[in-house]
Coordinates of C-alpha atoms in Angstrom, one line a residue:
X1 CA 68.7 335.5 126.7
X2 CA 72.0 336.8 125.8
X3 CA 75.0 336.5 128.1
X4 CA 76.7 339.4 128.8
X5 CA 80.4 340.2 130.4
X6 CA 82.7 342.7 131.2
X7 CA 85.8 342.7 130.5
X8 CA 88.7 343.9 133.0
X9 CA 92.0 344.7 133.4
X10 CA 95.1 346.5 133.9
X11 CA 96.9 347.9 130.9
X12 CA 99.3 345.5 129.3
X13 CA 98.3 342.6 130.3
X14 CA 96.6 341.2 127.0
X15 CA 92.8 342.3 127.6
X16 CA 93.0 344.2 124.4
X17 CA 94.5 340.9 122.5
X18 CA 91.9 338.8 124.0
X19 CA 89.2 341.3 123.1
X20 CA 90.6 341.4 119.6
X21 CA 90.5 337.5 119.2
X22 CA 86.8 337.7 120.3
X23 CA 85.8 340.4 117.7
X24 CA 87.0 338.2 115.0
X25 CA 85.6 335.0 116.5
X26 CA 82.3 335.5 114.8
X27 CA 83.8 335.2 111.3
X28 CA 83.7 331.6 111.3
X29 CA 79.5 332.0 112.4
X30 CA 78.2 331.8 109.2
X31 CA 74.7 332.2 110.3
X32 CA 75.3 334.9 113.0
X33 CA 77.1 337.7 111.6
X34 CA 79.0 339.3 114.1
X35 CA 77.5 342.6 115.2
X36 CA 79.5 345.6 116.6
X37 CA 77.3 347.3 119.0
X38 CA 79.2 350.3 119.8
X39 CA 83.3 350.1 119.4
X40 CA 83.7 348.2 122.7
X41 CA 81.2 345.8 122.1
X42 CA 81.7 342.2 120.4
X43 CA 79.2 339.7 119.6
X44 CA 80.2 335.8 119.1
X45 CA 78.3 332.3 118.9
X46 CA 78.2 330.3 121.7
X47 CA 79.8 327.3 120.0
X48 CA 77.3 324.1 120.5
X49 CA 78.4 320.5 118.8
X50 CA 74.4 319.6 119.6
X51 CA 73.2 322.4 117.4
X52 CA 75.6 321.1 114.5
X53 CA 74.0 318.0 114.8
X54 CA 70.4 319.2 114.4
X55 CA 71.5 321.0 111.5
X56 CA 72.7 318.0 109.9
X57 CA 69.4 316.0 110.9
X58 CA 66.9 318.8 110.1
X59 CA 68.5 320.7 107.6
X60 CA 66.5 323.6 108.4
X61 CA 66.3 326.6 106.7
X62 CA 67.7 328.9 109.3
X63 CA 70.2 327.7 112.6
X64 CA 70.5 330.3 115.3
X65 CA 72.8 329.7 118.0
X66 CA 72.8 331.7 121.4
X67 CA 75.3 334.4 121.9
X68 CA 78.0 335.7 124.1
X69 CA 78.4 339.6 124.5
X70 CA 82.0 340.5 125.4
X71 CA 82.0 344.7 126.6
X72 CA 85.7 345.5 126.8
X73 CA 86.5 348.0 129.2
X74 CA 89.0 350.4 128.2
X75 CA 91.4 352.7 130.1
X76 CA 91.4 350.9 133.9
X77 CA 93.9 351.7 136.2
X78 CA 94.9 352.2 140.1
X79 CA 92.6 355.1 140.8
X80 CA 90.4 354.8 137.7
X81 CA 87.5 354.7 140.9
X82 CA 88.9 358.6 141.5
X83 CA 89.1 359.8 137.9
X84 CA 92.8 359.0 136.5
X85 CA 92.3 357.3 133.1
X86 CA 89.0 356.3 131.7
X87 CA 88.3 353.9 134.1
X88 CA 85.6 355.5 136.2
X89 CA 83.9 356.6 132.5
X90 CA 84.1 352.8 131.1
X91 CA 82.9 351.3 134.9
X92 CA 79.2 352.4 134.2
X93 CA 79.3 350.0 130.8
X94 CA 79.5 347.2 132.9
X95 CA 76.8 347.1 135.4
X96 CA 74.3 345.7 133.5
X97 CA 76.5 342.7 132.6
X98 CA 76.1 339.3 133.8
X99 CA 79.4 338.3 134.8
X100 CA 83.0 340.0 135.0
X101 CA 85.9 338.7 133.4
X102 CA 89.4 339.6 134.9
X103 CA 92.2 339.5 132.5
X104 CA 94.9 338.8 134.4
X105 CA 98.9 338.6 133.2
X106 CA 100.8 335.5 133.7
X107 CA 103.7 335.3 131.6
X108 CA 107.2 336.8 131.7
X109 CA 108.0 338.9 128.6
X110 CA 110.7 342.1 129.1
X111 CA 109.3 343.3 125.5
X112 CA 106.0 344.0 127.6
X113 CA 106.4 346.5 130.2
X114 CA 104.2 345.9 133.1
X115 CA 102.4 349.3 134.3
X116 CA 103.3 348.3 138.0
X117 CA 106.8 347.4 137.2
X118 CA 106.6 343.7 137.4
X119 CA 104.2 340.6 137.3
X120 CA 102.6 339.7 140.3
X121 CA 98.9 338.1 139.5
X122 CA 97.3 339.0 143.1
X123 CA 98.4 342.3 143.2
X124 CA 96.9 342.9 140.0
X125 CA 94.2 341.3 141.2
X126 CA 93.7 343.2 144.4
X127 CA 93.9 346.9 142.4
X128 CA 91.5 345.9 140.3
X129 CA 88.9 344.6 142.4
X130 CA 89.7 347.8 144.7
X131 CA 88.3 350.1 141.9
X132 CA 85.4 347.9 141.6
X133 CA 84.8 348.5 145.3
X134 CA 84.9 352.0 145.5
X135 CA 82.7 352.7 142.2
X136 CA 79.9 350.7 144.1
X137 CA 80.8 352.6 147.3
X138 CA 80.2 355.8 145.4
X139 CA 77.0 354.4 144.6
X140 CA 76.0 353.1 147.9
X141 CA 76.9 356.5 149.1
X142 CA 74.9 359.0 147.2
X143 CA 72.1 356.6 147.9
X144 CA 72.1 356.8 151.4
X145 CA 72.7 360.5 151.5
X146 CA 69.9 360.7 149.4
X147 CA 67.2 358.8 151.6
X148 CA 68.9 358.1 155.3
X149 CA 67.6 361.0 157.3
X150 CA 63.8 360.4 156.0
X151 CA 63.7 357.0 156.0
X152 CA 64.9 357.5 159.8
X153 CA 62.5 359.9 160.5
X154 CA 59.4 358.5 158.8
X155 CA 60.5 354.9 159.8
X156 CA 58.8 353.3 156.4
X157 CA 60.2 349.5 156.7
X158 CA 61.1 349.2 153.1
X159 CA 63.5 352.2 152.8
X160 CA 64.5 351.4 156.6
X161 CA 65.2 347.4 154.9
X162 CA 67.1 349.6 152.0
X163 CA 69.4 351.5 154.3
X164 CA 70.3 348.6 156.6
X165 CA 70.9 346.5 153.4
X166 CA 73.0 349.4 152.2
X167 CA 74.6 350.0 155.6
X168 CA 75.9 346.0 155.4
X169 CA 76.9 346.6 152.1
X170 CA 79.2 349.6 152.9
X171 CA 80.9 348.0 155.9
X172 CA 82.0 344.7 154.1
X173 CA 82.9 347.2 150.9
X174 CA 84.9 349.1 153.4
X175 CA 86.6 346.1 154.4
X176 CA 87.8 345.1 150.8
X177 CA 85.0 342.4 150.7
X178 CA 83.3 342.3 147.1
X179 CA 79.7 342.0 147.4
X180 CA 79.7 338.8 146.0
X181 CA 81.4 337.0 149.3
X182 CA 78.6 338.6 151.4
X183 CA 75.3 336.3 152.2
X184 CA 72.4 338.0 151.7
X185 CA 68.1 337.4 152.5
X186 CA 66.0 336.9 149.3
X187 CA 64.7 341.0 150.6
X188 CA 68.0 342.0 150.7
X189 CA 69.1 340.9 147.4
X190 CA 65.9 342.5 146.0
X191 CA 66.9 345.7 146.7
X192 CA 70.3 345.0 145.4
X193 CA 68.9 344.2 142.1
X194 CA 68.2 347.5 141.9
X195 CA 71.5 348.8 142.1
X196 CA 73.4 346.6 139.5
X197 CA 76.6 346.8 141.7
X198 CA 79.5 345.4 139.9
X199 CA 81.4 343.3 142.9
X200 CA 78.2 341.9 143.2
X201 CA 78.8 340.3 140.0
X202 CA 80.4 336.4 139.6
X203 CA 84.0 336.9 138.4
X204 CA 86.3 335.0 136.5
X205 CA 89.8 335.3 136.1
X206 CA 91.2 334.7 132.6
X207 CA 95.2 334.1 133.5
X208 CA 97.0 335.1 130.5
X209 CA 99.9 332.8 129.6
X210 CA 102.4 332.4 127.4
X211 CA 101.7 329.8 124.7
X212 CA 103.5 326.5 126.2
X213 CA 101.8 327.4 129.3
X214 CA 98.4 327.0 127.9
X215 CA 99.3 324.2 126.4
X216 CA 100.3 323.0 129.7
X217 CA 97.4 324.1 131.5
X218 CA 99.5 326.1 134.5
X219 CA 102.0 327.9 135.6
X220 CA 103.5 328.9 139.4
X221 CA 101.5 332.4 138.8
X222 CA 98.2 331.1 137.8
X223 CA 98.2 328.3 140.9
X224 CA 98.3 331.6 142.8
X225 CA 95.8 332.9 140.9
X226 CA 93.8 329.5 141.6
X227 CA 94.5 329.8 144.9
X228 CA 93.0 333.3 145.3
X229 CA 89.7 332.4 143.7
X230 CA 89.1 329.2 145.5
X231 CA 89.2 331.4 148.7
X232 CA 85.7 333.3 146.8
X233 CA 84.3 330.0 144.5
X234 CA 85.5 332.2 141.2
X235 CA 86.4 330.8 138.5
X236 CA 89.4 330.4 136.8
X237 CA 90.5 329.9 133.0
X238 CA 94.1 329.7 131.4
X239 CA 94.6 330.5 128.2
X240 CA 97.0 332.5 125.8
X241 CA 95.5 335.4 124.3
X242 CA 98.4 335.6 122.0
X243 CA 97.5 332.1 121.1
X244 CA 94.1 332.7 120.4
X245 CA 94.5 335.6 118.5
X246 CA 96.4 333.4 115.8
X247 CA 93.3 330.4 116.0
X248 CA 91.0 332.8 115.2
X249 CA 92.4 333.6 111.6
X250 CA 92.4 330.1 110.6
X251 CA 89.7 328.2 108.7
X252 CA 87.7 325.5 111.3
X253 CA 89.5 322.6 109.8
X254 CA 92.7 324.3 110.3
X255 CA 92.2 325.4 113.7
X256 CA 90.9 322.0 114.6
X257 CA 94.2 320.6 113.3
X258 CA 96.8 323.0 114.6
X259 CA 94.8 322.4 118.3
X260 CA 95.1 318.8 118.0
X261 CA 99.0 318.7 116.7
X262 CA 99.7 321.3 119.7
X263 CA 98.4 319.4 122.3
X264 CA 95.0 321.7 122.9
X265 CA 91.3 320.3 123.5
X266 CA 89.5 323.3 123.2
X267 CA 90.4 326.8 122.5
X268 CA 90.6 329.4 125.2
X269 CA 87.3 331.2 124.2
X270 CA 85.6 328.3 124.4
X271 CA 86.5 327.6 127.8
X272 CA 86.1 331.1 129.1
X273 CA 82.1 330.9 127.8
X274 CA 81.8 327.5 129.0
X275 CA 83.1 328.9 132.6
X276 CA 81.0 331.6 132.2
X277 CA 78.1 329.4 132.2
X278 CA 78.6 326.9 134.5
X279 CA 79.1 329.7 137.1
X280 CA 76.0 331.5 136.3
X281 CA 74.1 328.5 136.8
X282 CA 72.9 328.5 133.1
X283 CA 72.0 325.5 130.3
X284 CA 70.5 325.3 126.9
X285 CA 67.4 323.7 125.3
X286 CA 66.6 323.8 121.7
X287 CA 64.0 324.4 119.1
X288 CA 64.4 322.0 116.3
X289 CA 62.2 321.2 113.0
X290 CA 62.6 321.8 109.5
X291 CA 62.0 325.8 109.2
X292 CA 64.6 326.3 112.1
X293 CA 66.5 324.8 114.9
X294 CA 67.8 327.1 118.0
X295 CA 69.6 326.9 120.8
X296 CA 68.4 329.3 123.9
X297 CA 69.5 329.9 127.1
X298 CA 68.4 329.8 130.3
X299 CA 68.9 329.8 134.3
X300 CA 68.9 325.6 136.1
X301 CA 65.7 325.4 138.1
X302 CA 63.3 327.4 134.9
X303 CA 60.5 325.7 135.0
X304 CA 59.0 324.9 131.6
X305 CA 56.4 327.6 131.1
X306 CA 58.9 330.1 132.2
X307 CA 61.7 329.0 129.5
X308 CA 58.9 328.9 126.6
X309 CA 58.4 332.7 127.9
X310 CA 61.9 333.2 126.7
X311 CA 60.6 332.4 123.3
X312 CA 57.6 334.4 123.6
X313 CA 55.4 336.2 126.5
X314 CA 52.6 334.3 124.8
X315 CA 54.4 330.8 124.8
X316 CA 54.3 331.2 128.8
X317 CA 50.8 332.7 129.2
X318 CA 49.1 330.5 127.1
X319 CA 51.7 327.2 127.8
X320 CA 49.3 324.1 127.4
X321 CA 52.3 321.7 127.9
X322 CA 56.0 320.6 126.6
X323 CA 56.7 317.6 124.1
X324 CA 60.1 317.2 125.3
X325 CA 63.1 314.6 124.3
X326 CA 66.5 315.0 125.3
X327 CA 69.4 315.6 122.8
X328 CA 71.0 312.1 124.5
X329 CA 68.2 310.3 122.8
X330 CA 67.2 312.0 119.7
X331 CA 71.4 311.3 119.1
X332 CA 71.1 307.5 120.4
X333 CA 68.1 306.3 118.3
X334 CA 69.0 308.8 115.0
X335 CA 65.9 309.8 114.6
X336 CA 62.9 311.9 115.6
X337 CA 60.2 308.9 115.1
X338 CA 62.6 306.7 116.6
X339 CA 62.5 308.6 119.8
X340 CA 58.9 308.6 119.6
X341 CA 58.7 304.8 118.9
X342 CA 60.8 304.0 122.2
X343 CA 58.7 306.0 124.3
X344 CA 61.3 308.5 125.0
X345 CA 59.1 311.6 124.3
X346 CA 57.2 313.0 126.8
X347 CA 54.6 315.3 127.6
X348 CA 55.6 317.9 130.3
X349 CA 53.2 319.8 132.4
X350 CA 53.8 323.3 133.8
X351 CA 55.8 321.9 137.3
X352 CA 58.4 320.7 134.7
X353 CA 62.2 322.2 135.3
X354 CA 63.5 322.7 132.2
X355 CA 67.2 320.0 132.0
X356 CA 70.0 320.9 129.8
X357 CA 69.6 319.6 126.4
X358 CA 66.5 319.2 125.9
X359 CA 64.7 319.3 122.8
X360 CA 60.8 321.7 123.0
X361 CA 57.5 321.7 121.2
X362 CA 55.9 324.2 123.1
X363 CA 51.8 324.0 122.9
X364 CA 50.1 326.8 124.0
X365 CA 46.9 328.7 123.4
X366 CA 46.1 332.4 124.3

């Protein structure tokens, strides 16, 4: 279950940098190499101190962390929806994407001309997120063109449901109201699923800083920016894509020692995927023995058998039951049989929702 996210932005303000920063994340993945899916596309590890410490208990023979799939989109600008740039071409790589990140400039620099003349966060925001509207109106659009009149005239309740849905969609798009701010019924949001609409999407804006601002953690722009997303319950991330462009090209130790004497906890990627997850509502369990140990993702509220189906279809047709510890007490006690003698593993049925952390032996029989 690999995250995927788009990323946004208006020229010049450091999506390309951050993008960059990404691609060469993965060098320091030893046992992922990075993977270049088409020349927008960047693989990287989702970075996991829990993993690490598997590896060093079970010295396996293979580690496999989850991913992150970063799709930089290129070209976007006012009117991108319309044709001008490459926008409207690039807009269709993101709809199948989990979330959207918003690159968004906050930092002063007269080296770096602004393509609207000056920096104002919101109003970068806003021209944005109006492109995004009218690429999904487009779509909304053809779609109803396509099927109003019959489903009108032969009154069939699902494509009547459709339009409706579709109808609501259009007015609140017409409005400048992304999808996402809309309520909808579990029908409804069936047949959105359909349509992969992009404002539909959870957003998070990545305010680009300058370097002491990171360090920091604000400035008077991104408090605007924070302002904006609390108004939608988006998320928001500073960091310096300058910054992190420079962390990248250092050895771990390094990095960890130039964070530390600069006054950083973690880097801005880091953050950014940690957002990421937290507003999609996802957490890991693991795999862990000997041969392998692997971290896997998946949506709060999975019930067992469905996360051992992320594994394998089998694993969830044929799910007997779970042998389950949790990473706090495999770490507490040291040691696998230690867990066991303090009657901290347990057996876990098929009604069992999978917690973060936790630590499988799926049993199953097909």
């Amino acid at each position: 279950m690999s995250l995927k996210a788009g990323i946004v932005g208006l020229p010049n303000v450091g999506k390309s940098t951050l993008f960059n920063a990404i691609t060469k994340k993965n060098i320091l993945a030893a046992n992922y190499p990075f993977a270049t899916i088409e020349p927008n596309v960047g693989v990287v590890t989702v970075p996991d101190y829990r993993l690490e410490f598997l590896e060093n208990l079970y010295m396996p023979e293979s580690v496999v962390p989850t991913t992150y799939e970063f799709i930089d989109i290129a070209g976007l600008v006012k009117g991108a929806s319309s044709g001008e740039g490459l926008g409207n071409k690039f807009l269709s790589h993101i709809r199948e994407v989990d979330a959207i990140v918003e690159v968004v400039r906050c930092f002063e620099n007269a080296d770096i001309t602004h393509v609207e003349g000056n920096v104002d966060p919101i109003r970068d925001i806003e021209i944005i997120n109006v492109e995004l509207i009218m690429s999904d109106l487009e779509i909304i659009q053809n779609r109803m063109n396509k099927i109003g009149k019959k489903a009108e005239m032969t009154k069939d309740k699902k494509e009547l449901l459709e339009i409706n849905t579709l109808k609501k969609c259009k007015e609140s798009l017409e409005k400048n109201i992304a999808l996402r701010n809309i309520e909808f019924s579990e029908d409804e949001l069936l047949i959105l699923k359909n349509f992969s609409f992009i404002t539909l999407k959870p957003i998070i804006y990545a305010t680009n800083v300058n370097d002491e601002d990171a360090i920091v953690g604000t400035n008077d722009y991104v408090e605007k920016v924070r302002e904006y997303a609390s108004k939608e319950k988006s998320g928001v991330i500073v960091l310096c894509a300058k910054l992190e462009s420079e962390l990248v090209e250092l050895e771990e130790t390094d990095k960890k020692n130039f964070m530390n004497e600069i006054g950083l906890s973690s880097s801005g990627l880091d953050k950014l995927i940690y957002e990421t997850y937290d507003l999609l509502g996802l957490a890991t369990f693991f795999t862990a023995g000997p041969k392998e140990c692997r971290a896997w993702t998946f949506k709060k509220g999975m019930s067992a058998p469905e996360c051992a189906g992320i594994i394998h279809s089998d694993f969830q047709k044929g799910f007997i039951r779970c042998e389950t510890m949790s990473f706090s007490d495999l770490q507490n006690y040291g040691t696998e049989l230690k867990v066991k003698e303090a009657g901290k593993m347990r057996l876990e049925g098929k009604e069992y929702l999978m917690q973060d952390g936790d630590i499988c032996y799926f049993r199953f029989n097909v």
